[in-house]
mmCIF file of C-alpha atoms in Angstrom:
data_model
loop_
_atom_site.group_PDB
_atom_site.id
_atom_site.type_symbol
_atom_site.label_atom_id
_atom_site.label_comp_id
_atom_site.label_asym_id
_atom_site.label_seq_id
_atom_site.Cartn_x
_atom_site.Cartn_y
_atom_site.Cartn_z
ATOM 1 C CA UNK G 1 0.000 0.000 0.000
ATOM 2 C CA UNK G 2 2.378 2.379 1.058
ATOM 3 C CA UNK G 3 4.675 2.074 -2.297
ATOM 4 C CA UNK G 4 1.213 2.070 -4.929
ATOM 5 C CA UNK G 5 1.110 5.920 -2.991
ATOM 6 C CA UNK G 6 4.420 6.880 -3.459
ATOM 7 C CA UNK G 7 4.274 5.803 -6.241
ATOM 8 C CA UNK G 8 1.429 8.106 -7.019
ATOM 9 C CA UNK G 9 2.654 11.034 -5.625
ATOM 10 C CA UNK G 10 5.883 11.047 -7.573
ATOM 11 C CA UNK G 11 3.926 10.626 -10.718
ATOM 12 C CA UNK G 12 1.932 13.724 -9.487
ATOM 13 C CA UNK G 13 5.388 15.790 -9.077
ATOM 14 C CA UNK G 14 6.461 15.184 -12.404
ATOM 15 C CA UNK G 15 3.596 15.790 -14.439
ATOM 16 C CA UNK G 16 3.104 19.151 -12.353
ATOM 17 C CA UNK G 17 6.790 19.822 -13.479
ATOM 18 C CA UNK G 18 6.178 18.819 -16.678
ATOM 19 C CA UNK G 19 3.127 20.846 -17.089
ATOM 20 C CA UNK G 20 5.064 24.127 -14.978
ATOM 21 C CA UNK G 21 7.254 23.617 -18.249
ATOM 22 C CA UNK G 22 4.681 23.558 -21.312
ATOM 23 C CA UNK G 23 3.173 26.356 -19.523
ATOM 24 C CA UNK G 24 6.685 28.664 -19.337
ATOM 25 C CA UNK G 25 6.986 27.464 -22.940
ATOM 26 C CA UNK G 26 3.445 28.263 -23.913
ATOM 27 C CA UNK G 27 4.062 31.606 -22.151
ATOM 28 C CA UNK G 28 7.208 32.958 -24.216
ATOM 29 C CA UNK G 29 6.289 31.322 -27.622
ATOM 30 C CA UNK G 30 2.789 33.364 -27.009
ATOM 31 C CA UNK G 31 4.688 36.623 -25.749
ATOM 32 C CA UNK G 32 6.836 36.344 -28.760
ATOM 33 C CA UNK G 33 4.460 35.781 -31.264
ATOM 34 C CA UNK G 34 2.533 39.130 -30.099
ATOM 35 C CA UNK G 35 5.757 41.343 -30.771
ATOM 36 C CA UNK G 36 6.205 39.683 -33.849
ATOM 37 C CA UNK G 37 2.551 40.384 -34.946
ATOM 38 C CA UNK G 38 2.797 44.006 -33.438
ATOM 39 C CA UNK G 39 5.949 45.042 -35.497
ATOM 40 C CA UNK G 40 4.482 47.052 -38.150
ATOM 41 C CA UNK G 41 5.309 50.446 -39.586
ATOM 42 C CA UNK G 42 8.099 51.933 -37.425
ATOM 43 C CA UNK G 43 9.917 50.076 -34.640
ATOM 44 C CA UNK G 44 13.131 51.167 -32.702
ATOM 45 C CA UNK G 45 15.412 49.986 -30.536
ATOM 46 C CA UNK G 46 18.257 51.895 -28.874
ATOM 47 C CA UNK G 47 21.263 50.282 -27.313
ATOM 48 C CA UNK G 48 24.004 52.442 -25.588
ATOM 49 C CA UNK G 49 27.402 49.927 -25.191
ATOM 50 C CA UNK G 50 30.160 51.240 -23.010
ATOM 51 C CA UNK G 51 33.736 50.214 -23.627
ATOM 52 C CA UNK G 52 36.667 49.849 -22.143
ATOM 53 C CA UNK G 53 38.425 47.746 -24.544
ATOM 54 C CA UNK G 54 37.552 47.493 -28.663
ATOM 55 C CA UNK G 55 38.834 45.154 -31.068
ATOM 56 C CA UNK G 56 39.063 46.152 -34.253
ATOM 57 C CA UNK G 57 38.582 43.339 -36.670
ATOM 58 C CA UNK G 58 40.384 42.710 -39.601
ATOM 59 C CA UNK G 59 38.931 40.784 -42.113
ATOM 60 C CA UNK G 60 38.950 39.646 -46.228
ATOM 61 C CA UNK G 61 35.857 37.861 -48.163
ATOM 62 C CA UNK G 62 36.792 35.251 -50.523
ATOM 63 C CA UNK G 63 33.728 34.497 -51.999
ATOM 64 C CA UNK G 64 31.101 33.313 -48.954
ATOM 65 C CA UNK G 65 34.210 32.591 -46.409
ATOM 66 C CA UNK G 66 35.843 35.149 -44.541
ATOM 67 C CA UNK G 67 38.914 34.786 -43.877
ATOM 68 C CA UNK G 68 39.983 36.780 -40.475
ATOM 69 C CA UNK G 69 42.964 38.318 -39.089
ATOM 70 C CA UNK G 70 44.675 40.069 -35.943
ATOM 71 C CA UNK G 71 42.483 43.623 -35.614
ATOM 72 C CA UNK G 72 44.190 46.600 -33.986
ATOM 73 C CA UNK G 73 43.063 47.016 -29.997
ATOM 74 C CA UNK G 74 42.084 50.477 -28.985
ATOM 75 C CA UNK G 75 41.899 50.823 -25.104
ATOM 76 C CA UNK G 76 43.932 53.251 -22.582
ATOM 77 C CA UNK G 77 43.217 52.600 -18.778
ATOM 78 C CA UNK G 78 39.840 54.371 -17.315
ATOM 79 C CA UNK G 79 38.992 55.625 -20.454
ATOM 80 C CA UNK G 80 35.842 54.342 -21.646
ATOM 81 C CA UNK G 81 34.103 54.709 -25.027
ATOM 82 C CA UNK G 82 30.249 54.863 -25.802
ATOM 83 C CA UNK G 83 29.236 53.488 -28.873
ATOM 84 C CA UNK G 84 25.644 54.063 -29.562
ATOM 85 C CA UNK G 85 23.084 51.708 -31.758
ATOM 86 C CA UNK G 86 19.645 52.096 -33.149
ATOM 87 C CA UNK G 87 17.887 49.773 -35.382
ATOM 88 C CA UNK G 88 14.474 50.843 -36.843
ATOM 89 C CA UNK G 89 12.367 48.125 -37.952
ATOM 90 C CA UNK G 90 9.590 49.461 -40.289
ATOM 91 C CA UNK G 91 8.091 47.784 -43.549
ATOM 92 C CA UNK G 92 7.124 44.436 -43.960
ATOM 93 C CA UNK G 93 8.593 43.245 -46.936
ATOM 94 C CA UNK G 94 6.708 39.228 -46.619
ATOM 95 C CA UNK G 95 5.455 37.125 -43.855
ATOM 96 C CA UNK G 96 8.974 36.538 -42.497
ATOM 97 C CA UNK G 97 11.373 39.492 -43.570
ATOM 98 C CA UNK G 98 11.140 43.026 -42.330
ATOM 99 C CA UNK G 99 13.244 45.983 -43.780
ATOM 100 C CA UNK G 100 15.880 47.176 -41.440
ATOM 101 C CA UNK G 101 18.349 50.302 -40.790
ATOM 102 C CA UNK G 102 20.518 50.292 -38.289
ATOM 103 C CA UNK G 103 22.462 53.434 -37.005
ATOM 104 C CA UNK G 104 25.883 53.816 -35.124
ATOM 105 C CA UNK G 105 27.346 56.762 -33.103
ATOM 106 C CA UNK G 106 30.687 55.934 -31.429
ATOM 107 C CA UNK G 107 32.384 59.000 -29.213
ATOM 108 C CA UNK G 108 35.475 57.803 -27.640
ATOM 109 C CA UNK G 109 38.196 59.301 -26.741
ATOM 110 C CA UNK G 110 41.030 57.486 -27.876
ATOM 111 C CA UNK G 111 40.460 59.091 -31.488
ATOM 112 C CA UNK G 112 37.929 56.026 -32.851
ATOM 113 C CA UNK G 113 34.912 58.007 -33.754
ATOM 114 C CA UNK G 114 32.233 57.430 -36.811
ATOM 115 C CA UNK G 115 28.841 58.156 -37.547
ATOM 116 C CA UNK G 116 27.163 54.820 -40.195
ATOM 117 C CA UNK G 117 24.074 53.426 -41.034
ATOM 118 C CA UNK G 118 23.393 50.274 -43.119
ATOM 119 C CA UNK G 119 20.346 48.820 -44.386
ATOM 120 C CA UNK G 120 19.133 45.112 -44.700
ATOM 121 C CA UNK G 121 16.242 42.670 -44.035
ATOM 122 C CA UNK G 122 15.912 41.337 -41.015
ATOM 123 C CA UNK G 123 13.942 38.101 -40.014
ATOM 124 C CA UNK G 124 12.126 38.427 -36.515
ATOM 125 C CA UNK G 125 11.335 34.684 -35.994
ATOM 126 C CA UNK G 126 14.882 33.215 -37.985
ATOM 127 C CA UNK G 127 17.024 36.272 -36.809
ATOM 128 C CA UNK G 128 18.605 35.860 -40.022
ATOM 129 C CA UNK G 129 19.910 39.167 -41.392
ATOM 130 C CA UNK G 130 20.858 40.423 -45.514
ATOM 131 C CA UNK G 131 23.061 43.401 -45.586
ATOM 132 C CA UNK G 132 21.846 45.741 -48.612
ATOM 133 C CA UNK G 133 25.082 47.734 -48.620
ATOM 134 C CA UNK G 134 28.758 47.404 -47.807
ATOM 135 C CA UNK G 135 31.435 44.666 -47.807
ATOM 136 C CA UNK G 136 28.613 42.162 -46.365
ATOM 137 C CA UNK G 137 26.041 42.526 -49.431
ATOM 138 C CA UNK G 138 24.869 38.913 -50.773
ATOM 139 C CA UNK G 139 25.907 37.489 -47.116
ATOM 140 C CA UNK G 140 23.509 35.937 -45.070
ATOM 141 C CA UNK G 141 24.568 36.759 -41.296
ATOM 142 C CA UNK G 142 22.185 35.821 -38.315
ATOM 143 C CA UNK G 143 21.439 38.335 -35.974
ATOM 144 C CA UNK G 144 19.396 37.153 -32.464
ATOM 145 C CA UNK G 145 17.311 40.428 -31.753
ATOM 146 C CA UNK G 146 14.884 38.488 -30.595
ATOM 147 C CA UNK G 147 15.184 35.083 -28.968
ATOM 148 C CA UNK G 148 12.119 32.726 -30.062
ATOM 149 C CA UNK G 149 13.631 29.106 -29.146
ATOM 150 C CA UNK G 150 11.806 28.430 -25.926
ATOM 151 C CA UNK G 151 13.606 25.919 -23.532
ATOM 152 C CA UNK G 152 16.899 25.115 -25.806
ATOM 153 C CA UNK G 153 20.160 24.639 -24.544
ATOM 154 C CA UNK G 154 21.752 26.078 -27.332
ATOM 155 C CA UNK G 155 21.276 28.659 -29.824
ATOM 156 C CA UNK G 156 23.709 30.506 -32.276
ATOM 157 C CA UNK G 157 23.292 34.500 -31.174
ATOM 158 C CA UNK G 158 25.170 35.280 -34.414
ATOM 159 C CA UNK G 159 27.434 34.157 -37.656
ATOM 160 C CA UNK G 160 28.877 34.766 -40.848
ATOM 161 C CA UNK G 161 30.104 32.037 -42.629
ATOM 162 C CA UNK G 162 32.019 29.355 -40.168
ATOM 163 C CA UNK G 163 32.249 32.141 -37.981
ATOM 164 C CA UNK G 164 29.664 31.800 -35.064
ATOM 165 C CA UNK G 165 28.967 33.343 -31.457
ATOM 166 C CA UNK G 166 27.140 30.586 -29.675
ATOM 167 C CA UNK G 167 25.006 30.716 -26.487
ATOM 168 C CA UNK G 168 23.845 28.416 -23.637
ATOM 169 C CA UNK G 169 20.638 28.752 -21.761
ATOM 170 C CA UNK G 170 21.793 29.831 -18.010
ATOM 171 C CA UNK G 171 17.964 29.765 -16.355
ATOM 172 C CA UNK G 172 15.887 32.510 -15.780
ATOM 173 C CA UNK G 173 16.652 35.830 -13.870
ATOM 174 C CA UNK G 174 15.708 39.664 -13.224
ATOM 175 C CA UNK G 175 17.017 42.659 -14.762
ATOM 176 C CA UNK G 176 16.089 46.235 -13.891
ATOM 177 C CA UNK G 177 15.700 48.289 -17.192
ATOM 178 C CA UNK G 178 15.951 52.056 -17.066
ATOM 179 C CA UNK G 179 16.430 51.860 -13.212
ATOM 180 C CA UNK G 180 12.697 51.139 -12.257
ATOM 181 C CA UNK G 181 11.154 48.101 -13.596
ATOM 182 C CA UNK G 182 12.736 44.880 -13.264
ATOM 183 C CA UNK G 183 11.660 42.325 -16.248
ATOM 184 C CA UNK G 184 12.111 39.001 -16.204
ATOM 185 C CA UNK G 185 14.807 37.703 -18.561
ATOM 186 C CA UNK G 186 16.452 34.502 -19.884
ATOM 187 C CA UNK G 187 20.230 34.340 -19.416
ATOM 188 C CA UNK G 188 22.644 33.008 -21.930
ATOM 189 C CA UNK G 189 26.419 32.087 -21.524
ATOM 190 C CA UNK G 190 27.837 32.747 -24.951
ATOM 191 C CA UNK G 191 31.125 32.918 -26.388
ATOM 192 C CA UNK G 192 33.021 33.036 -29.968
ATOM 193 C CA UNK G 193 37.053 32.268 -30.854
ATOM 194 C CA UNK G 194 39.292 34.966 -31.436
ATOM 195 C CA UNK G 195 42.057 34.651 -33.806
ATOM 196 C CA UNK G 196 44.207 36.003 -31.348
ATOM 197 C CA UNK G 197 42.702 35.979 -27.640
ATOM 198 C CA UNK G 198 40.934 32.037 -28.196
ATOM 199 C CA UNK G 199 37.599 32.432 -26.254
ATOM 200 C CA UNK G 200 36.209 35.035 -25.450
ATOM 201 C CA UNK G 201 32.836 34.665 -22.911
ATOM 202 C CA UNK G 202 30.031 37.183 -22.466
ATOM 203 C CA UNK G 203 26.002 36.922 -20.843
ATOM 204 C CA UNK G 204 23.094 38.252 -22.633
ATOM 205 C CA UNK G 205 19.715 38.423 -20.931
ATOM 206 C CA UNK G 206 16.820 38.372 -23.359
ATOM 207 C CA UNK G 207 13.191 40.168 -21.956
ATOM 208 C CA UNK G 208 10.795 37.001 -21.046
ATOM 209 C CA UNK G 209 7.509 38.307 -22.576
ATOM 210 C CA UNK G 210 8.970 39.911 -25.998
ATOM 211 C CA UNK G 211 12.156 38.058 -26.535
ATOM 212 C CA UNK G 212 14.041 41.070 -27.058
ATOM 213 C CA UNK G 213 17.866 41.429 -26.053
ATOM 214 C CA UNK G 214 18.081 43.771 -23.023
ATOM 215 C CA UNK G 215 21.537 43.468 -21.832
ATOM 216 C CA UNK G 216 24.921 42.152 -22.572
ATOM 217 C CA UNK G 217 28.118 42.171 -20.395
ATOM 218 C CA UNK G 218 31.867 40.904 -20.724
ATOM 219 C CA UNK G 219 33.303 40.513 -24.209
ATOM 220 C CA UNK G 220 30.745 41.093 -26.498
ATOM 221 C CA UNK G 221 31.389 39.889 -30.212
ATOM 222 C CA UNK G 222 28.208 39.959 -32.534
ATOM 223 C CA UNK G 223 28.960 39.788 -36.067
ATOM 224 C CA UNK G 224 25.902 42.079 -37.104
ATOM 225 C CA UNK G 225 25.892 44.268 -33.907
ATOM 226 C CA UNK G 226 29.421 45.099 -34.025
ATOM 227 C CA UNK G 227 30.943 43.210 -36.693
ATOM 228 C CA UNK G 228 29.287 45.876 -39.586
ATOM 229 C CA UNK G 229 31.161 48.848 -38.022
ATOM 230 C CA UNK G 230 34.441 46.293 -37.931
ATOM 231 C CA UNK G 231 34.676 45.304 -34.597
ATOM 232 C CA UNK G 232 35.456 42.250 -33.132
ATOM 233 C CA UNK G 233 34.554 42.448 -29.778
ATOM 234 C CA UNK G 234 34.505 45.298 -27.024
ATOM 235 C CA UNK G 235 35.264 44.586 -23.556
ATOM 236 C CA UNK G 236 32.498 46.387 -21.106
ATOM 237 C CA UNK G 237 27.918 46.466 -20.876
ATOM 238 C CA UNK G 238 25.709 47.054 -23.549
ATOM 239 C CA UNK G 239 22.046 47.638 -22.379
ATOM 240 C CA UNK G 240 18.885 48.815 -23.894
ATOM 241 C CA UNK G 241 18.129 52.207 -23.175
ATOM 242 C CA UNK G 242 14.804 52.844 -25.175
ATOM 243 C CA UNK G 243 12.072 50.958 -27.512
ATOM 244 C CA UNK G 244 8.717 51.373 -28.756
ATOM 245 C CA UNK G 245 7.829 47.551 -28.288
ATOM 246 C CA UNK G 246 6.006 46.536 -25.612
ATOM 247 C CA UNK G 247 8.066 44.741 -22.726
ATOM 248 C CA UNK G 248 5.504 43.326 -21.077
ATOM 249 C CA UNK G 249 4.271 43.245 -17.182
ATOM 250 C CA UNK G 250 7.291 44.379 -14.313
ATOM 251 C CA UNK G 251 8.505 42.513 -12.217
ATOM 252 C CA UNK G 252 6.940 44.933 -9.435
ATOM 253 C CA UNK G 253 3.565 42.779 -10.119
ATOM 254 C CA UNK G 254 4.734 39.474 -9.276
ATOM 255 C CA UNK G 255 2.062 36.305 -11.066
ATOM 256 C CA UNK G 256 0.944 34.234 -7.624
ATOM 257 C CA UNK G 257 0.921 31.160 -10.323
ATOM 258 C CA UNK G 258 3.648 31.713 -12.484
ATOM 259 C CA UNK G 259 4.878 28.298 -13.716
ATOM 260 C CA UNK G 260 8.452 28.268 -11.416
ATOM 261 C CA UNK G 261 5.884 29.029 -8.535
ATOM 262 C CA UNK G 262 3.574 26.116 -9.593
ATOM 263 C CA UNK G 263 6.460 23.974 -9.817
ATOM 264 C CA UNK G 264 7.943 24.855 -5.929
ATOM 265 C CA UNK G 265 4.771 24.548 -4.841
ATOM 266 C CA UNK G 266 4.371 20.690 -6.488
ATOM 267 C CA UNK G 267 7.735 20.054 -4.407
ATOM 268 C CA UNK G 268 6.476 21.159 -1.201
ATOM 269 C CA UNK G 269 3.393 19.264 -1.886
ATOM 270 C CA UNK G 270 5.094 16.268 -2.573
ATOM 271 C CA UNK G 271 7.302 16.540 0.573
ATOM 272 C CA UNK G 272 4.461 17.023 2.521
ATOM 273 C CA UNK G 273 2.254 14.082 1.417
ATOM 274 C CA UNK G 274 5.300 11.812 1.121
ATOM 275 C CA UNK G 275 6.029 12.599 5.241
ATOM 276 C CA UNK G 276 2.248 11.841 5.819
ATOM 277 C CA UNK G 277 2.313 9.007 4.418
ATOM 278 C CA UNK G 278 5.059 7.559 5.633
ATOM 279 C CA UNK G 279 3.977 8.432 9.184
ATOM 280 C CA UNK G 280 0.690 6.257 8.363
ATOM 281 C CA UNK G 281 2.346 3.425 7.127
ATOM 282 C CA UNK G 282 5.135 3.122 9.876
ATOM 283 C CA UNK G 283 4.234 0.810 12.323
ATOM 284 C CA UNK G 284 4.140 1.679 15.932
ATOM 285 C CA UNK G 285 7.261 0.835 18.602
ATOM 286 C CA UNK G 286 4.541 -0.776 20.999
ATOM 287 C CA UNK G 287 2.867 -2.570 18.729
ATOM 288 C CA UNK G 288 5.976 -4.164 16.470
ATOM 289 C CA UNK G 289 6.841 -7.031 18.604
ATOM 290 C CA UNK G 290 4.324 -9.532 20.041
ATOM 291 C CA UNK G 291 5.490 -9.923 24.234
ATOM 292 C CA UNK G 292 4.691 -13.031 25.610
ATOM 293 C CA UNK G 293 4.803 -13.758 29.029
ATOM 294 C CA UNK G 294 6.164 -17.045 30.576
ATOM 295 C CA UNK G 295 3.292 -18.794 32.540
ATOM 296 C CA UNK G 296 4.761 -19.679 36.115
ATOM 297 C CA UNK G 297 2.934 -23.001 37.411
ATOM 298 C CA UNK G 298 3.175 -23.403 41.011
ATOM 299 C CA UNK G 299 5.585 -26.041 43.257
ATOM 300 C CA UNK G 300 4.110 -29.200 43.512
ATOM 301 C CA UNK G 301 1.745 -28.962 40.734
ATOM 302 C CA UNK G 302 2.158 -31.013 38.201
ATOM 303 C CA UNK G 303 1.346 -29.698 33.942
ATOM 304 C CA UNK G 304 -1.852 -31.384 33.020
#
């Protein structure tokens, strides 16, 4: 009896966690699929990355393959250089591809300043991006704006060719954007191979109801991102600073039966029943051994 209910219960705890799971699933895929449908006309995001370190990265196509090599390294200690993005989504060119124009500023002072802009297509749900100007025209590049792939391990953030920045899927987390609401993000671990420095590591965090990248930190390579104004990788936080889509609820107005809530509270369950249950079935100490006592027959009397 007492296994056929443990047995029981543990089936319970897993198909709560299993269900905790379609539901966080359910939950992005949905919250995702809104900004996709709500990107229309024009769209903007602004990203503000401070530097200490850039590398420069030198490069040659040779047909689809790009062949790298050792970029020049512009840094000088507590000097820091702000390199501002903004990428404007706006017509709809099919069902999948959206036209794109994305604008740099970079002020620094260690005499590395530009003003560009480049224009491309840009896929919301692939993240795969066509340059319509510069050295990269006729390259497909990806580009993950967005992040769309629910519960993976893995994903490739961006990559040109053989080149690739790749990320792993750290959990879920917090981050405070624009100093008052805190959103609720997915973390990746990703990292790419320099020529020169072998890996180099960085963590995105990617908004939980949109998909959209919030925040980077550590040595941030993107071949899109950074790679169209030749850089490698700079060494410091990017972060978004503004955006007209829709982030979703803060953090400030916490969901009593968010799925990671559903599943603690399946555990606790669980524990609880499991004790209970095990308390019923136990036998008692005064009751678990039969006492028998030894019949005394008097002197002189002899056993019938």
């Amino acid at each position: 009896m007492k296994g056929t209910v443990l047995r029981i219960l543990q089936c319970f705890f897993l198909l709560t966690l299993v269900v905790s799971l379609f539901m966080l699933s359910g939950t992005l895929s949905l919250g995702f699929q809104r900004t996709t449908q709500n990107i229309s006309n024009t769209n903007f995001m602004e990203y503000e990355v401070n530097c200490s370190i850039i590398v420069l990265w030198n490069y040659t196509m040779n047909d689809e393959d790009v062949i790298s090599y050792p970029g020049d390294v512009i840094y000088d200690v507590g000097t820091f250089s702000q390199i501002l993005i903004k990428i404007m989504l706006s017509s709809t060119v099919d069902r999948d591809w959206i036209s794109s124009v994305i604008q740099y500023q970079v002020y620094s002072q260690l005499e590395y300043n530009l003003s560009y802009q480049v224009s491309g297509q840009y896929s919301l749900t692939t993240g795969d991006y066509t340059p319509e100007e510069d050295s990269f025209v006729g390259q497909l590049l990806v580009f993950r704006l967005f992040d769309s792939g629910g519960l993976s391990t893995d994903s490739v953030m961006s990559s040109l060719g053989t080149l690739s920045v790749t990320g792993e899927y750290m959990g879920m987390t917090e981050w405070k954007y624009q100093d008052e609401n805190w959103q609720n993000v997915r973390r990746y671990n990703c990292e790419f191979n320099h020529i020169v420095d072998g890996e180099v590591s960085h963590t995105r965090y990617y908004d939980e109801d949109s998909g959209l990248l919030l925040w980077a930190r550590g040595g941030i390579s993107d071949y899109v991102l950074l790679g169209l104004v030749n850089i490698s990788y700079v060494v410091g936080e990017l972060a978004l600073i503004d955006t007209s889509i829709d982030l979703g609820l803060s953090h400030a107005n916490p969901v009593l039966f968010s799925p990671p809530l559903v599943g603690i509270g399946a555990l606790v369950v669980f524990l609880a029943c499991y004790v209970t249950v095990y308390r019923i079935q136990r036998p008692s100490s005064s009751g678990g051994k039969m006492k028998h006592r030894r019949r005394r027959i008097p002197k002189g009397r002899k056993r019938g």
